[in-house]
Amino acid sequence: MTDLYAAVIPQAPYVIGAYGIIWLGLLGFVFMVFNRIGRLEKELRVLEESVERRAKS
Amino acid sequence: MKRNRLAEIMLGLGGILTSAAFFMTFFWAPATVYPDGRVDFAQKIFYFHVPVAEASFLVFFFTAFYSIRFLMTRKRIYDTKARIATEVTLFFVLLTMATGILWTRVEWNVWWQWEPRLTTYFILTLLVIAYFVLRNSVEDEEKRAVYAAAFGILAFIDAPISFFITRWLNSIHPIVFGGGESSGLEPPMLITFIVAQVGMLMLGYAFYQLRLREEELNERLEALKIELGD
């Protein structure tokens, strides 16, 4: 058990760092893209309504 | 504009599989123990480092594929698809480099080693960055697309070189599969790796499709702005 802890503890920051980077990267990518898509869809709806209104008038 | 259901399903499944692989890595797959009794905890990085690297190679293949399609047809959509594939490639390349450097620090006691795999992958990173530098430096849309397509195809040549180089040249980088008697994984390790790999490829597909949807929405928005501006 002592050997196990002796191996794990010095290496742990690097393993945590690697997984932290991966999870932050993946979640960050998804969040950013969904955020931008949501904003674009909102803008698109507003513009499409404007186009419809103009076509009717 | 229709939502891409398949991309959303792949994103969900990819998320479930990569999360499952994360727990399998730490609670199921055994740690590597060397004959002298040393426990290699940093080997746990392998389960996600290799899948992101494989995903970078595979997505980069689509850069080359769509670049060829663009040069054959001159349709703008293929240039857009190639650019988005390269963006997703860059994302995976950066994750691969970051996790690889941390693994190298533990295993080789250095942050960087100019050995064949690391060197060719570093070249790949520079090529992917150069693709965007090239795109941003050409103003004419048609020329930009042609130059980027040609560059994307040439740059992709480095991907198989980087993948196979450890089998062709002497390298200290581990060869996990097909690298002789000392290579290979125990079944729980292999299953964990496969789950992570499949999950990561699904995420890669989903990321590509989501970015493509964003691009399509952007184009539709610009078209509507022009229509309203008339």
PDB file of C-alpha atoms in Angstrom:
ATOM      1  CA  MET A   1       0.000   0.000   0.000  1.00  0.00           C
ATOM      2  CA  THR A   2       2.872   2.364   0.868  1.00  0.00           C
ATOM      3  CA  ASP A   3       4.421   1.646  -2.554  1.00  0.00           C
ATOM      4  CA  LEU A   4       1.094   2.366  -4.223  1.00  0.00           C
ATOM      5  CA  TYR A   5       0.720   5.739  -2.505  1.00  0.00           C
ATOM      6  CA  ALA A   6       4.380   6.536  -3.150  1.00  0.00           C
ATOM      7  CA  ALA A   7       3.751   6.034  -6.890  1.00  0.00           C
ATOM      8  CA  VAL A   8       0.332   7.643  -7.084  1.00  0.00           C
ATOM      9  CA  ILE A   9       0.889  10.821  -5.078  1.00  0.00           C
ATOM     10  CA  PRO A  10       3.789  12.331  -7.098  1.00  0.00           C
ATOM     11  CA  GLN A  11       2.102  11.421 -10.429  1.00  0.00           C
ATOM     12  CA  ALA A  12      -1.416  12.500  -9.422  1.00  0.00           C
ATOM     13  CA  PRO A  13      -1.087  16.226 -10.313  1.00  0.00           C
ATOM     14  CA  TYR A  14      -0.138  15.334 -13.891  1.00  0.00           C
ATOM     15  CA  VAL A  15      -2.981  12.817 -14.270  1.00  0.00           C
ATOM     16  CA  ILE A  16      -5.489  15.270 -12.735  1.00  0.00           C
ATOM     17  CA  GLY A  17      -4.085  18.016 -14.971  1.00  0.00           C
ATOM     18  CA  ALA A  18      -4.456  15.869 -18.108  1.00  0.00           C
ATOM     19  CA  TYR A  19      -8.051  14.887 -17.319  1.00  0.00           C
ATOM     20  CA  GLY A  20      -8.871  18.445 -16.237  1.00  0.00           C
ATOM     21  CA  ILE A  21      -7.647  19.804 -19.578  1.00  0.00           C
ATOM     22  CA  ILE A  22      -9.628  17.189 -21.521  1.00  0.00           C
ATOM     23  CA  TRP A  23     -12.911  17.710 -19.632  1.00  0.00           C
ATOM     24  CA  LEU A  24     -12.614  21.490 -19.602  1.00  0.00           C
ATOM     25  CA  GLY A  25     -11.781  21.433 -23.304  1.00  0.00           C
ATOM     26  CA  LEU A  26     -14.677  19.157 -24.260  1.00  0.00           C
ATOM     27  CA  LEU A  27     -17.244  20.955 -22.093  1.00  0.00           C
ATOM     28  CA  GLY A  28     -15.933  24.364 -23.153  1.00  0.00           C
ATOM     29  CA  PHE A  29     -16.232  23.471 -26.835  1.00  0.00           C
ATOM     30  CA  VAL A  30     -19.809  22.190 -26.446  1.00  0.00           C
ATOM     31  CA  PHE A  31     -20.836  25.184 -24.319  1.00  0.00           C
ATOM     32  CA  MET A  32     -19.350  27.736 -26.731  1.00  0.00           C
ATOM     33  CA  VAL A  33     -20.873  26.174 -29.843  1.00  0.00           C
ATOM     34  CA  PHE A  34     -24.340  25.746 -28.273  1.00  0.00           C
ATOM     35  CA  ASN A  35     -24.182  29.287 -26.956  1.00  0.00           C
ATOM     36  CA  ARG A  36     -23.349  30.676 -30.403  1.00  0.00           C
ATOM     37  CA  ILE A  37     -25.981  28.490 -32.124  1.00  0.00           C
ATOM     38  CA  GLY A  38     -28.625  29.697 -29.625  1.00  0.00           C
ATOM     39  CA  ARG A  39     -27.717  33.333 -30.265  1.00  0.00           C
ATOM     40  CA  LEU A  40     -27.759  32.848 -34.046  1.00  0.00           C
ATOM     41  CA  GLU A  41     -31.145  31.083 -33.944  1.00  0.00           C
ATOM     42  CA  LYS A  42     -32.569  33.964 -31.915  1.00  0.00           C
ATOM     43  CA  GLU A  43     -31.216  36.578 -34.339  1.00  0.00           C
ATOM     44  CA  LEU A  44     -32.463  34.520 -37.268  1.00  0.00           C
ATOM     45  CA  ARG A  45     -36.007  34.366 -35.864  1.00  0.00           C
ATOM     46  CA  VAL A  46     -36.072  38.146 -35.426  1.00  0.00           C
ATOM     47  CA  LEU A  47     -34.835  38.733 -38.969  1.00  0.00           C
ATOM     48  CA  GLU A  48     -37.216  36.174 -40.482  1.00  0.00           C
ATOM     49  CA  GLU A  49     -40.130  37.916 -38.750  1.00  0.00           C
ATOM     50  CA  SER A  50     -38.923  41.238 -40.160  1.00  0.00           C
ATOM     51  CA  VAL A  51     -38.747  39.769 -43.660  1.00  0.00           C
ATOM     52  CA  GLU A  52     -42.282  38.318 -43.274  1.00  0.00           C
ATOM     53  CA  ARG A  53     -43.652  41.631 -42.009  1.00  0.00           C
ATOM     54  CA  ARG A  54     -42.062  43.468 -44.922  1.00  0.00           C
ATOM     55  CA  ALA A  55     -43.469  40.955 -47.403  1.00  0.00           C
ATOM     56  CA  LYS A  56     -46.984  41.406 -45.999  1.00  0.00           C
ATOM     57  CA  SER A  57     -46.917  45.219 -45.973  1.00  0.00           C
TER      58      SER A  57
ATOM     59  CA  MET B   1     -33.605  25.466 -40.347  1.00  0.00           C
ATOM     60  CA  LYS B   2     -33.698  21.774 -39.369  1.00  0.00           C
ATOM     61  CA  ARG B   3     -31.739  20.579 -36.356  1.00  0.00           C
ATOM     62  CA  ASN B   4     -29.253  17.772 -36.860  1.00  0.00           C
ATOM     63  CA  ARG B   5     -30.721  15.006 -34.685  1.00  0.00           C
ATOM     64  CA  LEU B   6     -27.897  12.566 -35.465  1.00  0.00           C
ATOM     65  CA  ALA B   7     -25.282  15.048 -34.239  1.00  0.00           C
ATOM     66  CA  GLU B   8     -27.218  15.558 -31.010  1.00  0.00           C
ATOM     67  CA  ILE B   9     -27.562  11.789 -30.501  1.00  0.00           C
ATOM     68  CA  MET B  10     -23.837  11.324 -31.162  1.00  0.00           C
ATOM     69  CA  LEU B  11     -23.051  14.137 -28.729  1.00  0.00           C
ATOM     70  CA  GLY B  12     -25.175  12.490 -26.039  1.00  0.00           C
ATOM     71  CA  LEU B  13     -23.804   9.005 -26.660  1.00  0.00           C
ATOM     72  CA  GLY B  14     -20.248  10.321 -26.927  1.00  0.00           C
ATOM     73  CA  GLY B  15     -20.707  12.126 -23.615  1.00  0.00           C
ATOM     74  CA  ILE B  16     -22.049   8.979 -21.934  1.00  0.00           C
ATOM     75  CA  LEU B  17     -19.280   6.772 -23.320  1.00  0.00           C
ATOM     76  CA  THR B  18     -16.438   9.147 -22.449  1.00  0.00           C
ATOM     77  CA  SER B  19     -17.878   9.636 -18.946  1.00  0.00           C
ATOM     78  CA  ALA B  20     -18.164   5.853 -18.555  1.00  0.00           C
ATOM     79  CA  ALA B  21     -14.582   5.447 -19.803  1.00  0.00           C
ATOM     80  CA  PHE B  22     -13.425   8.033 -17.252  1.00  0.00           C
ATOM     81  CA  PHE B  23     -14.895   6.003 -14.373  1.00  0.00           C
ATOM     82  CA  MET B  24     -13.654   2.729 -15.869  1.00  0.00           C
ATOM     83  CA  THR B  25     -10.152   4.229 -16.082  1.00  0.00           C
ATOM     84  CA  PHE B  26      -9.974   4.930 -12.354  1.00  0.00           C
ATOM     85  CA  PHE B  27     -12.240   2.265 -10.850  1.00  0.00           C
ATOM     86  CA  TRP B  28     -11.978  -0.752 -13.151  1.00  0.00           C
ATOM     87  CA  ALA B  29      -8.896  -0.805 -15.386  1.00  0.00           C
ATOM     88  CA  PRO B  30      -5.898  -2.001 -13.385  1.00  0.00           C
ATOM     89  CA  ALA B  31      -2.857   0.205 -13.012  1.00  0.00           C
ATOM     90  CA  THR B  32       0.263  -0.936 -14.822  1.00  0.00           C
ATOM     91  CA  VAL B  33       2.758  -2.532 -12.458  1.00  0.00           C
ATOM     92  CA  TYR B  34       6.335  -2.977 -13.657  1.00  0.00           C
ATOM     93  CA  PRO B  35       8.316  -6.175 -12.864  1.00  0.00           C
ATOM     94  CA  ASP B  36      10.262  -4.256 -10.199  1.00  0.00           C
ATOM     95  CA  GLY B  37       6.947  -3.482  -8.430  1.00  0.00           C
ATOM     96  CA  ARG B  38       6.682   0.160  -9.494  1.00  0.00           C
ATOM     97  CA  VAL B  39       3.105   1.317 -10.069  1.00  0.00           C
ATOM     98  CA  ASP B  40       2.600   3.444 -13.176  1.00  0.00           C
ATOM     99  CA  PHE B  41      -0.319   5.722 -12.275  1.00  0.00           C
ATOM    100  CA  ALA B  42       0.422   8.132 -15.143  1.00  0.00           C
ATOM    101  CA  GLN B  43      -0.481   5.342 -17.584  1.00  0.00           C
ATOM    102  CA  LYS B  44      -4.097   6.381 -16.840  1.00  0.00           C
ATOM    103  CA  ILE B  45      -3.503   9.371 -19.155  1.00  0.00           C
ATOM    104  CA  PHE B  46      -3.280   6.886 -22.052  1.00  0.00           C
ATOM    105  CA  TYR B  47      -7.051   6.139 -21.996  1.00  0.00           C
ATOM    106  CA  PHE B  48      -7.906   9.649 -23.170  1.00  0.00           C
ATOM    107  CA  HIS B  49      -4.630  10.813 -24.724  1.00  0.00           C
ATOM    108  CA  VAL B  50      -4.691   8.160 -27.456  1.00  0.00           C
ATOM    109  CA  PRO B  51      -8.418   8.582 -28.312  1.00  0.00           C
ATOM    110  CA  VAL B  52      -8.014  12.356 -28.775  1.00  0.00           C
ATOM    111  CA  ALA B  53      -4.921  11.749 -30.920  1.00  0.00           C
ATOM    112  CA  GLU B  54      -6.750   9.169 -33.072  1.00  0.00           C
ATOM    113  CA  ALA B  55      -9.708  11.563 -33.364  1.00  0.00           C
ATOM    114  CA  SER B  56      -7.336  14.302 -34.562  1.00  0.00           C
ATOM    115  CA  PHE B  57      -5.987  12.012 -37.317  1.00  0.00           C
ATOM    116  CA  LEU B  58      -9.453  10.917 -38.401  1.00  0.00           C
ATOM    117  CA  VAL B  59     -10.990  14.393 -38.464  1.00  0.00           C
ATOM    118  CA  PHE B  60      -7.939  15.680 -40.339  1.00  0.00           C
ATOM    119  CA  PHE B  61      -8.606  13.011 -42.960  1.00  0.00           C
ATOM    120  CA  PHE B  62     -11.891  14.826 -43.637  1.00  0.00           C
ATOM    121  CA  THR B  63      -9.973  18.059 -44.197  1.00  0.00           C
ATOM    122  CA  ALA B  64      -8.078  16.305 -46.993  1.00  0.00           C
ATOM    123  CA  PHE B  65     -11.224  14.564 -48.265  1.00  0.00           C
ATOM    124  CA  TYR B  66     -13.288  17.749 -48.519  1.00  0.00           C
ATOM    125  CA  SER B  67     -10.303  19.656 -49.905  1.00  0.00           C
ATOM    126  CA  ILE B  68     -10.079  17.128 -52.739  1.00  0.00           C
ATOM    127  CA  ARG B  69     -13.853  17.387 -53.247  1.00  0.00           C
ATOM    128  CA  PHE B  70     -13.516  21.174 -53.393  1.00  0.00           C
ATOM    129  CA  LEU B  71     -10.721  21.076 -55.974  1.00  0.00           C
ATOM    130  CA  MET B  72     -12.786  18.643 -58.072  1.00  0.00           C
ATOM    131  CA  THR B  73     -16.079  20.532 -57.926  1.00  0.00           C
ATOM    132  CA  ARG B  74     -15.168  24.099 -56.825  1.00  0.00           C
ATOM    133  CA  LYS B  75     -18.287  24.067 -54.629  1.00  0.00           C
ATOM    134  CA  ARG B  76     -17.958  26.459 -51.683  1.00  0.00           C
ATOM    135  CA  ILE B  77     -19.608  24.065 -49.238  1.00  0.00           C
ATOM    136  CA  TYR B  78     -16.628  21.678 -49.469  1.00  0.00           C
ATOM    137  CA  ASP B  79     -14.245  24.496 -48.588  1.00  0.00           C
ATOM    138  CA  THR B  80     -16.423  25.274 -45.553  1.00  0.00           C
ATOM    139  CA  LYS B  81     -16.512  21.595 -44.562  1.00  0.00           C
ATOM    140  CA  ALA B  82     -12.719  21.300 -44.910  1.00  0.00           C
ATOM    141  CA  ARG B  83     -12.222  24.432 -42.778  1.00  0.00           C
ATOM    142  CA  ILE B  84     -14.536  23.158 -40.049  1.00  0.00           C
ATOM    143  CA  ALA B  85     -12.859  19.735 -40.065  1.00  0.00           C
ATOM    144  CA  THR B  86      -9.505  21.508 -39.610  1.00  0.00           C
ATOM    145  CA  GLU B  87     -10.919  23.556 -36.711  1.00  0.00           C
ATOM    146  CA  VAL B  88     -12.047  20.357 -34.970  1.00  0.00           C
ATOM    147  CA  THR B  89      -8.658  18.806 -35.783  1.00  0.00           C
ATOM    148  CA  LEU B  90      -6.911  21.758 -34.130  1.00  0.00           C
ATOM    149  CA  PHE B  91      -9.039  21.278 -31.019  1.00  0.00           C
ATOM    150  CA  PHE B  92      -8.080  17.581 -30.766  1.00  0.00           C
ATOM    151  CA  VAL B  93      -4.441  18.302 -31.625  1.00  0.00           C
ATOM    152  CA  LEU B  94      -4.178  20.801 -28.760  1.00  0.00           C
ATOM    153  CA  LEU B  95      -5.732  18.298 -26.330  1.00  0.00           C
ATOM    154  CA  THR B  96      -3.315  15.616 -27.549  1.00  0.00           C
ATOM    155  CA  MET B  97      -0.302  17.888 -27.122  1.00  0.00           C
ATOM    156  CA  ALA B  98      -1.351  19.052 -23.652  1.00  0.00           C
ATOM    157  CA  THR B  99      -2.036  15.552 -22.306  1.00  0.00           C
ATOM    158  CA  GLY B 100       1.031  14.139 -24.053  1.00  0.00           C
ATOM    159  CA  ILE B 101       3.332  16.719 -22.508  1.00  0.00           C
ATOM    160  CA  LEU B 102       2.011  15.901 -19.021  1.00  0.00           C
ATOM    161  CA  TRP B 103       2.527  12.178 -19.636  1.00  0.00           C
ATOM    162  CA  THR B 104       6.049  12.798 -20.978  1.00  0.00           C
ATOM    163  CA  ARG B 105       6.929  14.805 -17.871  1.00  0.00           C
ATOM    164  CA  VAL B 106       6.032  11.889 -15.613  1.00  0.00           C
ATOM    165  CA  GLU B 107       7.331   8.997 -17.689  1.00  0.00           C
ATOM    166  CA  TRP B 108      10.460  10.489 -19.254  1.00  0.00           C
ATOM    167  CA  ASN B 109      11.157  13.171 -16.671  1.00  0.00           C
ATOM    168  CA  VAL B 110      11.235  15.871 -19.350  1.00  0.00           C
ATOM    169  CA  TRP B 111       8.537  18.154 -20.782  1.00  0.00           C
ATOM    170  CA  TRP B 112       9.553  17.453 -24.367  1.00  0.00           C
ATOM    171  CA  GLN B 113      11.650  14.931 -26.284  1.00  0.00           C
ATOM    172  CA  TRP B 114      12.621  15.306 -29.943  1.00  0.00           C
ATOM    173  CA  GLU B 115      11.831  11.694 -30.795  1.00  0.00           C
ATOM    174  CA  PRO B 116      10.045  10.645 -34.048  1.00  0.00           C
ATOM    175  CA  ARG B 117       6.403  10.504 -32.833  1.00  0.00           C
ATOM    176  CA  LEU B 118       6.525  13.751 -30.873  1.00  0.00           C
ATOM    177  CA  THR B 119       8.431  15.551 -33.634  1.00  0.00           C
ATOM    178  CA  THR B 120       6.071  14.484 -36.437  1.00  0.00           C
ATOM    179  CA  TYR B 121       3.028  15.302 -34.298  1.00  0.00           C
ATOM    180  CA  PHE B 122       4.517  18.702 -33.477  1.00  0.00           C
ATOM    181  CA  ILE B 123       4.923  19.267 -37.237  1.00  0.00           C
ATOM    182  CA  LEU B 124       1.254  18.274 -37.646  1.00  0.00           C
ATOM    183  CA  THR B 125       0.283  20.858 -35.025  1.00  0.00           C
ATOM    184  CA  LEU B 126       2.236  23.549 -36.862  1.00  0.00           C
ATOM    185  CA  LEU B 127       0.669  22.519 -40.192  1.00  0.00           C
ATOM    186  CA  VAL B 128      -2.842  22.749 -38.757  1.00  0.00           C
ATOM    187  CA  ILE B 129      -2.090  26.214 -37.345  1.00  0.00           C
ATOM    188  CA  ALA B 130      -0.458  27.208 -40.658  1.00  0.00           C
ATOM    189  CA  TYR B 131      -3.681  26.225 -42.470  1.00  0.00           C
ATOM    190  CA  PHE B 132      -5.509  29.027 -40.654  1.00  0.00           C
ATOM    191  CA  VAL B 133      -2.622  31.455 -41.053  1.00  0.00           C
ATOM    192  CA  LEU B 134      -2.777  30.784 -44.800  1.00  0.00           C
ATOM    193  CA  ARG B 135      -6.556  31.270 -44.904  1.00  0.00           C
ATOM    194  CA  ASN B 136      -6.301  34.559 -43.064  1.00  0.00           C
ATOM    195  CA  SER B 137      -3.523  35.857 -45.294  1.00  0.00           C
ATOM    196  CA  VAL B 138      -5.379  35.494 -48.628  1.00  0.00           C
ATOM    197  CA  GLU B 139      -8.142  38.025 -49.262  1.00  0.00           C
ATOM    198  CA  ASP B 140      -9.591  36.700 -52.513  1.00  0.00           C
ATOM    199  CA  GLU B 141     -12.221  34.090 -51.560  1.00  0.00           C
ATOM    200  CA  GLU B 142     -11.640  31.790 -54.536  1.00  0.00           C
ATOM    201  CA  LYS B 143      -7.836  31.848 -54.219  1.00  0.00           C
ATOM    202  CA  ARG B 144      -8.088  31.352 -50.444  1.00  0.00           C
ATOM    203  CA  ALA B 145     -10.214  28.240 -50.886  1.00  0.00           C
ATOM    204  CA  VAL B 146      -7.902  26.777 -53.560  1.00  0.00           C
ATOM    205  CA  TYR B 147      -4.691  27.447 -51.595  1.00  0.00           C
ATOM    206  CA  ALA B 148      -6.242  26.115 -48.385  1.00  0.00           C
ATOM    207  CA  ALA B 149      -7.473  22.962 -50.142  1.00  0.00           C
ATOM    208  CA  ALA B 150      -4.028  22.292 -51.642  1.00  0.00           C
ATOM    209  CA  PHE B 151      -2.364  22.953 -48.286  1.00  0.00           C
ATOM    210  CA  GLY B 152      -4.896  20.784 -46.429  1.00  0.00           C
ATOM    211  CA  ILE B 153      -4.200  17.820 -48.699  1.00  0.00           C
ATOM    212  CA  LEU B 154      -0.423  18.198 -48.389  1.00  0.00           C
ATOM    213  CA  ALA B 155      -0.607  18.730 -44.626  1.00  0.00           C
ATOM    214  CA  PHE B 156      -2.607  15.552 -44.159  1.00  0.00           C
ATOM    215  CA  ILE B 157       0.343  13.511 -45.487  1.00  0.00           C
ATOM    216  CA  ASP B 158       1.989  14.069 -42.090  1.00  0.00           C
ATOM    217  CA  ALA B 159      -0.882  12.302 -40.258  1.00  0.00           C
ATOM    218  CA  PRO B 160      -0.156   8.719 -41.421  1.00  0.00           C
ATOM    219  CA  ILE B 161       3.581   9.448 -41.102  1.00  0.00           C
ATOM    220  CA  SER B 162       3.074  10.488 -37.479  1.00  0.00           C
ATOM    221  CA  PHE B 163       0.852   7.472 -36.840  1.00  0.00           C
ATOM    222  CA  PHE B 164       3.224   4.853 -38.280  1.00  0.00           C
ATOM    223  CA  ILE B 165       6.589   6.471 -37.526  1.00  0.00           C
ATOM    224  CA  THR B 166       7.063   4.553 -34.258  1.00  0.00           C
ATOM    225  CA  ARG B 167       6.866   1.333 -36.297  1.00  0.00           C
ATOM    226  CA  TRP B 168       9.335   2.529 -38.938  1.00  0.00           C
ATOM    227  CA  LEU B 169      12.015   4.199 -36.817  1.00  0.00           C
ATOM    228  CA  ASN B 170      13.519   3.604 -33.417  1.00  0.00           C
ATOM    229  CA  SER B 171      11.345   5.501 -30.987  1.00  0.00           C
ATOM    230  CA  ILE B 172      11.024   5.632 -27.233  1.00  0.00           C
ATOM    231  CA  HIS B 173       7.308   6.386 -27.605  1.00  0.00           C
ATOM    232  CA  PRO B 174       5.293   3.325 -26.521  1.00  0.00           C
ATOM    233  CA  ILE B 175       3.671   1.136 -29.202  1.00  0.00           C
ATOM    234  CA  VAL B 176       0.594  -0.243 -27.466  1.00  0.00           C
ATOM    235  CA  PHE B 177      -0.793  -2.336 -30.312  1.00  0.00           C
ATOM    236  CA  GLY B 178       1.345  -4.597 -32.491  1.00  0.00           C
ATOM    237  CA  GLY B 179       4.581  -3.503 -30.909  1.00  0.00           C
ATOM    238  CA  GLY B 180       5.954  -6.928 -30.000  1.00  0.00           C
ATOM    239  CA  GLU B 181       5.704  -9.118 -26.925  1.00  0.00           C
ATOM    240  CA  SER B 182       5.657  -6.284 -24.405  1.00  0.00           C
ATOM    241  CA  SER B 183       2.791  -4.488 -26.174  1.00  0.00           C
ATOM    242  CA  GLY B 184      -0.941  -5.098 -25.826  1.00  0.00           C
ATOM    243  CA  LEU B 185      -3.453  -4.492 -23.061  1.00  0.00           C
ATOM    244  CA  GLU B 186      -5.230  -6.643 -20.487  1.00  0.00           C
ATOM    245  CA  PRO B 187      -8.975  -7.067 -21.312  1.00  0.00           C
ATOM    246  CA  PRO B 188     -10.278  -4.444 -18.787  1.00  0.00           C
ATOM    247  CA  MET B 189      -7.698  -1.961 -20.079  1.00  0.00           C
ATOM    248  CA  LEU B 190      -8.577  -2.714 -23.699  1.00  0.00           C
ATOM    249  CA  ILE B 191     -12.335  -2.386 -23.097  1.00  0.00           C
ATOM    250  CA  THR B 192     -11.827   0.922 -21.274  1.00  0.00           C
ATOM    251  CA  PHE B 193      -9.700   2.181 -24.150  1.00  0.00           C
ATOM    252  CA  ILE B 194     -12.268   1.100 -26.777  1.00  0.00           C
ATOM    253  CA  VAL B 195     -15.119   2.788 -24.875  1.00  0.00           C
ATOM    254  CA  ALA B 196     -13.093   6.013 -24.654  1.00  0.00           C
ATOM    255  CA  GLN B 197     -12.078   5.765 -28.306  1.00  0.00           C
ATOM    256  CA  VAL B 198     -15.614   5.189 -29.629  1.00  0.00           C
ATOM    257  CA  GLY B 199     -16.954   7.961 -27.381  1.00  0.00           C
ATOM    258  CA  MET B 200     -14.285  10.390 -28.553  1.00  0.00           C
ATOM    259  CA  LEU B 201     -14.960   9.645 -32.229  1.00  0.00           C
ATOM    260  CA  MET B 202     -18.680  10.245 -31.633  1.00  0.00           C
ATOM    261  CA  LEU B 203     -17.831  13.567 -29.988  1.00  0.00           C
ATOM    262  CA  GLY B 204     -15.581  14.426 -32.927  1.00  0.00           C
ATOM    263  CA  TYR B 205     -18.454  13.798 -35.345  1.00  0.00           C
ATOM    264  CA  ALA B 206     -20.874  15.793 -33.180  1.00  0.00           C
ATOM    265  CA  PHE B 207     -18.435  18.723 -32.850  1.00  0.00           C
ATOM    266  CA  TYR B 208     -17.971  18.818 -36.601  1.00  0.00           C
ATOM    267  CA  GLN B 209     -21.722  18.744 -37.281  1.00  0.00           C
ATOM    268  CA  LEU B 210     -22.480  21.368 -34.617  1.00  0.00           C
ATOM    269  CA  ARG B 211     -19.889  23.738 -36.061  1.00  0.00           C
ATOM    270  CA  LEU B 212     -21.293  23.106 -39.518  1.00  0.00           C
ATOM    271  CA  ARG B 213     -24.782  23.995 -38.271  1.00  0.00           C
ATOM    272  CA  GLU B 214     -23.402  27.178 -36.719  1.00  0.00           C
ATOM    273  CA  GLU B 215     -21.811  28.051 -40.047  1.00  0.00           C
ATOM    274  CA  GLU B 216     -25.059  27.391 -41.942  1.00  0.00           C
ATOM    275  CA  LEU B 217     -27.005  29.581 -39.500  1.00  0.00           C
ATOM    276  CA  ASN B 218     -24.432  32.319 -39.929  1.00  0.00           C
ATOM    277  CA  GLU B 219     -24.710  32.181 -43.715  1.00  0.00           C
ATOM    278  CA  ARG B 220     -28.526  32.265 -43.550  1.00  0.00           C
ATOM    279  CA  LEU B 221     -28.316  35.248 -41.206  1.00  0.00           C
ATOM    280  CA  GLU B 222     -25.995  37.134 -43.543  1.00  0.00           C
ATOM    281  CA  ALA B 223     -28.297  36.377 -46.500  1.00  0.00           C
ATOM    282  CA  LEU B 224     -31.305  37.703 -44.582  1.00  0.00           C
ATOM    283  CA  LYS B 225     -29.406  40.845 -43.582  1.00  0.00           C
ATOM    284  CA  ILE B 226     -28.607  41.482 -47.240  1.00  0.00           C
ATOM    285  CA  GLU B 227     -32.266  40.818 -48.173  1.00  0.00           C
ATOM    286  CA  LEU B 228     -33.459  43.304 -45.549  1.00  0.00           C
ATOM    287  CA  GLY B 229     -30.819  45.833 -46.511  1.00  0.00           C
ATOM    288  CA  ASP B 230     -32.046  45.989 -50.152  1.00  0.00           C
TER     289      ASP B 230
END
